[in-house]
Structures are given as structure tokens and as C-alpha cells.
mmCIF file with all atom_site columns, C-alpha atoms in Angstrom:
data_model
loop_
_atom_site.group_PDB
_atom_site.id
_atom_site.type_symbol
_atom_site.label_atom_id
_atom_site.label_alt_id
_atom_site.label_comp_id
_atom_site.label_asym_id
_atom_site.label_entity_id
_atom_site.label_seq_id
_atom_site.pdbx_PDB_ins_code
_atom_site.Cartn_x
_atom_site.Cartn_y
_atom_site.Cartn_z
_atom_site.occupancy
_atom_site.B_iso_or_equiv
_atom_site.pdbx_formal_charge
_atom_site.auth_seq_id
_atom_site.auth_comp_id
_atom_site.auth_asym_id
_atom_site.auth_atom_id
_atom_site.pdbx_PDB_model_num
ATOM 1  C CA . UNK A 1 1  ? 114.142 64.037 -34.744 1.00 80.00 ? 1  UNK A CA 1
ATOM 2  C CA . UNK A 1 2  ? 114.756 66.316 -31.793 1.00 91.00 ? 2  UNK A CA 1
ATOM 3  C CA . UNK A 1 3  ? 112.734 69.359 -30.885 1.00 94.00 ? 3  UNK A CA 1
ATOM 4  C CA . UNK A 1 4  ? 115.384 71.773 -32.191 1.00 94.00 ? 4  UNK A CA 1
ATOM 5  C CA . UNK A 1 5  ? 115.526 69.939 -35.538 1.00 95.00 ? 5  UNK A CA 1
ATOM 6  C CA . UNK A 1 6  ? 111.743 70.089 -35.850 1.00 95.00 ? 6  UNK A CA 1
ATOM 7  C CA . UNK A 1 7  ? 111.757 73.810 -35.132 1.00 95.00 ? 7  UNK A CA 1
ATOM 8  C CA . UNK A 1 8  ? 114.461 74.355 -37.734 1.00 94.00 ? 8  UNK A CA 1
ATOM 9  C CA . UNK A 1 9  ? 112.537 72.324 -40.302 1.00 93.00 ? 9  UNK A CA 1
ATOM 10 C CA . UNK A 1 10 ? 109.386 74.338 -39.643 1.00 92.00 ? 10 UNK A CA 1
ATOM 11 C CA . UNK A 1 11 ? 111.317 77.609 -39.977 1.00 92.00 ? 11 UNK A CA 1
ATOM 12 C CA . UNK A 1 12 ? 112.751 76.469 -43.315 1.00 91.00 ? 12 UNK A CA 1
ATOM 13 C CA . UNK A 1 13 ? 109.267 75.577 -44.559 1.00 89.00 ? 13 UNK A CA 1
ATOM 14 C CA . UNK A 1 14 ? 107.838 78.931 -43.463 1.00 89.00 ? 14 UNK A CA 1
ATOM 15 C CA . UNK A 1 15 ? 110.666 80.943 -45.053 1.00 90.00 ? 15 UNK A CA 1
ATOM 16 C CA . UNK A 1 16 ? 110.080 79.450 -48.492 1.00 89.00 ? 16 UNK A CA 1
ATOM 17 C CA . UNK A 1 17 ? 108.364 81.387 -51.218 1.00 83.00 ? 17 UNK A CA 1
ATOM 18 C CA . UNK A 1 18 ? 104.622 80.645 -51.196 1.00 83.00 ? 18 UNK A CA 1
ATOM 19 C CA . UNK A 1 19 ? 103.463 78.171 -53.807 1.00 80.00 ? 19 UNK A CA 1
ATOM 20 C CA . UNK A 1 20 ? 101.378 79.621 -56.617 1.00 86.00 ? 20 UNK A CA 1
ATOM 21 C CA . UNK A 1 21 ? 97.867  78.189 -56.594 1.00 86.00 ? 21 UNK A CA 1
ATOM 22 C CA . UNK A 1 22 ? 96.441  77.161 -59.987 1.00 91.00 ? 22 UNK A CA 1
ATOM 23 C CA . UNK A 1 23 ? 93.739  79.601 -61.146 1.00 90.00 ? 23 UNK A CA 1
ATOM 24 C CA . UNK A 1 24 ? 90.902  77.063 -61.393 1.00 93.00 ? 24 UNK A CA 1
ATOM 25 C CA . UNK A 1 25 ? 91.523  75.488 -58.005 1.00 94.00 ? 25 UNK A CA 1
ATOM 26 C CA . UNK A 1 26 ? 89.335  77.936 -56.072 1.00 92.00 ? 26 UNK A CA 1
ATOM 27 C CA . UNK A 1 27 ? 86.355  77.427 -58.382 1.00 93.00 ? 27 UNK A CA 1
ATOM 28 C CA . UNK A 1 28 ? 86.757  73.636 -58.213 1.00 95.00 ? 28 UNK A CA 1
ATOM 29 C CA . UNK A 1 29 ? 86.949  73.675 -54.432 1.00 95.00 ? 29 UNK A CA 1
ATOM 30 C CA . UNK A 1 30 ? 83.927  75.960 -54.238 1.00 95.00 ? 30 UNK A CA 1
ATOM 31 C CA . UNK A 1 31 ? 81.919  73.639 -56.505 1.00 95.00 ? 31 UNK A CA 1
ATOM 32 C CA . UNK A 1 32 ? 82.893  70.548 -54.517 1.00 96.00 ? 32 UNK A CA 1
ATOM 33 C CA . UNK A 1 33 ? 81.982  72.268 -51.271 1.00 96.00 ? 33 UNK A CA 1
ATOM 34 C CA . UNK A 1 34 ? 78.597  73.307 -52.647 1.00 97.00 ? 34 UNK A CA 1
ATOM 35 C CA . UNK A 1 35 ? 77.919  69.737 -53.799 1.00 97.00 ? 35 UNK A CA 1
ATOM 36 C CA . UNK A 1 36 ? 78.908  68.399 -50.387 1.00 97.00 ? 36 UNK A CA 1
ATOM 37 C CA . UNK A 1 37 ? 76.533  70.856 -48.706 1.00 97.00 ? 37 UNK A CA 1
ATOM 38 C CA . UNK A 1 38 ? 73.687  69.863 -51.031 1.00 98.00 ? 38 UNK A CA 1
ATOM 39 C CA . UNK A 1 39 ? 74.309  66.173 -50.388 1.00 98.00 ? 39 UNK A CA 1
ATOM 40 C CA . UNK A 1 40 ? 74.341  66.757 -46.633 1.00 98.00 ? 40 UNK A CA 1
ATOM 41 C CA . UNK A 1 41 ? 71.105  68.748 -46.805 1.00 98.00 ? 41 UNK A CA 1
ATOM 42 C CA . UNK A 1 42 ? 69.483  66.026 -48.889 1.00 98.00 ? 42 UNK A CA 1
ATOM 43 C CA . UNK A 1 43 ? 70.660  63.339 -46.468 1.00 98.00 ? 43 UNK A CA 1
ATOM 44 C CA . UNK A 1 44 ? 69.257  65.266 -43.479 1.00 98.00 ? 44 UNK A CA 1
ATOM 45 C CA . UNK A 1 45 ? 65.919  65.739 -45.231 1.00 98.00 ? 45 UNK A CA 1
ATOM 46 C CA . UNK A 1 46 ? 65.748  62.060 -46.178 1.00 98.00 ? 46 UNK A CA 1
ATOM 47 C CA . UNK A 1 47 ? 66.571  61.044 -42.608 1.00 98.00 ? 47 UNK A CA 1
ATOM 48 C CA . UNK A 1 48 ? 63.908  63.390 -41.257 1.00 98.00 ? 48 UNK A CA 1
ATOM 49 C CA . UNK A 1 49 ? 61.345  61.989 -43.680 1.00 98.00 ? 49 UNK A CA 1
ATOM 50 C CA . UNK A 1 50 ? 62.302  58.447 -42.708 1.00 98.00 ? 50 UNK A CA 1
ATOM 51 C CA . UNK A 1 51 ? 61.966  59.256 -39.001 1.00 98.00 ? 51 UNK A CA 1
ATOM 52 C CA . UNK A 1 52 ? 58.552  60.857 -39.581 1.00 98.00 ? 52 UNK A CA 1
ATOM 53 C CA . UNK A 1 53 ? 57.382  57.819 -41.545 1.00 98.00 ? 53 UNK A CA 1
ATOM 54 C CA . UNK A 1 54 ? 58.629  55.514 -38.779 1.00 98.00 ? 54 UNK A CA 1
ATOM 55 C CA . UNK A 1 55 ? 56.798  57.615 -36.179 1.00 98.00 ? 55 UNK A CA 1
ATOM 56 C CA . UNK A 1 56 ? 53.542  57.497 -38.140 1.00 98.00 ? 56 UNK A CA 1
ATOM 57 C CA . UNK A 1 57 ? 53.916  53.739 -38.660 1.00 98.00 ? 57 UNK A CA 1
ATOM 58 C CA . UNK A 1 58 ? 54.493  53.256 -34.925 1.00 97.00 ? 58 UNK A CA 1
ATOM 59 C CA . UNK A 1 59 ? 51.447  55.346 -33.983 1.00 97.00 ? 59 UNK A CA 1
ATOM 60 C CA . UNK A 1 60 ? 49.241  53.425 -36.436 1.00 97.00 ? 60 UNK A CA 1
ATOM 61 C CA . UNK A 1 61 ? 50.542  50.083 -35.143 1.00 96.00 ? 61 UNK A CA 1
ATOM 62 C CA . UNK A 1 62 ? 50.045  51.125 -31.508 1.00 95.00 ? 62 UNK A CA 1
ATOM 63 C CA . UNK A 1 63 ? 46.508  52.373 -32.202 1.00 94.00 ? 63 UNK A CA 1
ATOM 64 C CA . UNK A 1 64 ? 45.531  49.109 -33.870 1.00 94.00 ? 64 UNK A CA 1
ATOM 65 C CA . UNK A 1 65 ? 47.125  46.580 -31.536 1.00 91.00 ? 65 UNK A CA 1
ATOM 66 C CA . UNK A 1 66 ? 46.896  48.538 -28.264 1.00 89.00 ? 66 UNK A CA 1
ATOM 67 C CA . UNK A 1 67 ? 49.977  46.949 -26.649 1.00 87.00 ? 67 UNK A CA 1
ATOM 68 C CA . UNK A 1 68 ? 49.248  48.706 -23.337 1.00 86.00 ? 68 UNK A CA 1
ATOM 69 C CA . UNK A 1 69 ? 46.020  46.684 -22.823 1.00 87.00 ? 69 UNK A CA 1
ATOM 70 C CA . UNK A 1 70 ? 46.440  43.401 -20.971 1.00 83.00 ? 70 UNK A CA 1
ATOM 71 C CA . UNK A 1 71 ? 45.203  40.452 -23.033 1.00 80.00 ? 71 UNK A CA 1
ATOM 72 C CA . UNK A 1 72 ? 42.358  38.382 -21.562 1.00 76.00 ? 72 UNK A CA 1
ATOM 73 C CA . UNK A 1 73 ? 43.378  35.482 -19.411 1.00 75.00 ? 73 UNK A CA 1
ATOM 74 C CA . UNK A 1 74 ? 43.105  32.053 -21.063 1.00 74.00 ? 74 UNK A CA 1
ATOM 75 C CA . UNK A 1 75 ? 43.927  29.907 -18.048 1.00 79.00 ? 75 UNK A CA 1
ATOM 76 C CA . UNK A 1 76 ? 40.373  29.513 -16.719 1.00 77.00 ? 76 UNK A CA 1
ATOM 77 C CA . UNK A 1 77 ? 37.207  29.001 -18.737 1.00 73.00 ? 77 UNK A CA 1
ATOM 78 C CA . UNK A 1 78 ? 34.512  31.658 -18.627 1.00 72.00 ? 78 UNK A CA 1
ATOM 79 C CA . UNK A 1 79 ? 31.743  31.086 -16.076 1.00 78.00 ? 79 UNK A CA 1
ATOM 80 C CA . UNK A 1 80 ? 28.321  30.400 -17.671 1.00 82.00 ? 80 UNK A CA 1
ATOM 81 C CA . UNK A 1 81 ? 24.915  29.809 -16.255 1.00 78.00 ? 81 UNK A CA 1
ATOM 82 C CA . UNK A 1 82 ? 25.733  31.325 -12.935 1.00 70.00 ? 82 UNK A CA 1
#
């Protein structure tokens, strides 16, 4: 399809009489959009709660195990009676 044919096809489509939209379509679309927004809000809240729980779990784990402290060396025995 050449460029001129595409332009002619678009002109024919635009010159047509507009299609009549069914009366309940707007209300249905509005309801679906509202549900999608609620689901998205719920998903964001759940993700935020999950991230907060993971952060708290990490802080508790780090406070208990103290991974930044070097473990004692076990290659030489402790010196006694010195």
C-alpha cells in the first residue's frame, strides 16, 4: 500500500458518519477504570507493606548476627598460663 493509498483510506475513514456509542458503554468503562485504579492502589500498598516487613526483618537479623563484626580466629589456640 503506497503512501497516497494510505492517505486516501484515512480520509475515507474520517469522512464516515461517527458510530453511535451504546448508552451503557461509558458507565461500564468508568466502572472498569475505577476497579483497575483500586487494584493498582491495593497492589502498591501491599508492595509497600512487604518492603517494610523485609526492612524490619533485615534490621532484626543484622542486629542479632552482627555481620559487620569479624569472627574470632580459630587457626591458633588461645594462650593460657602466660
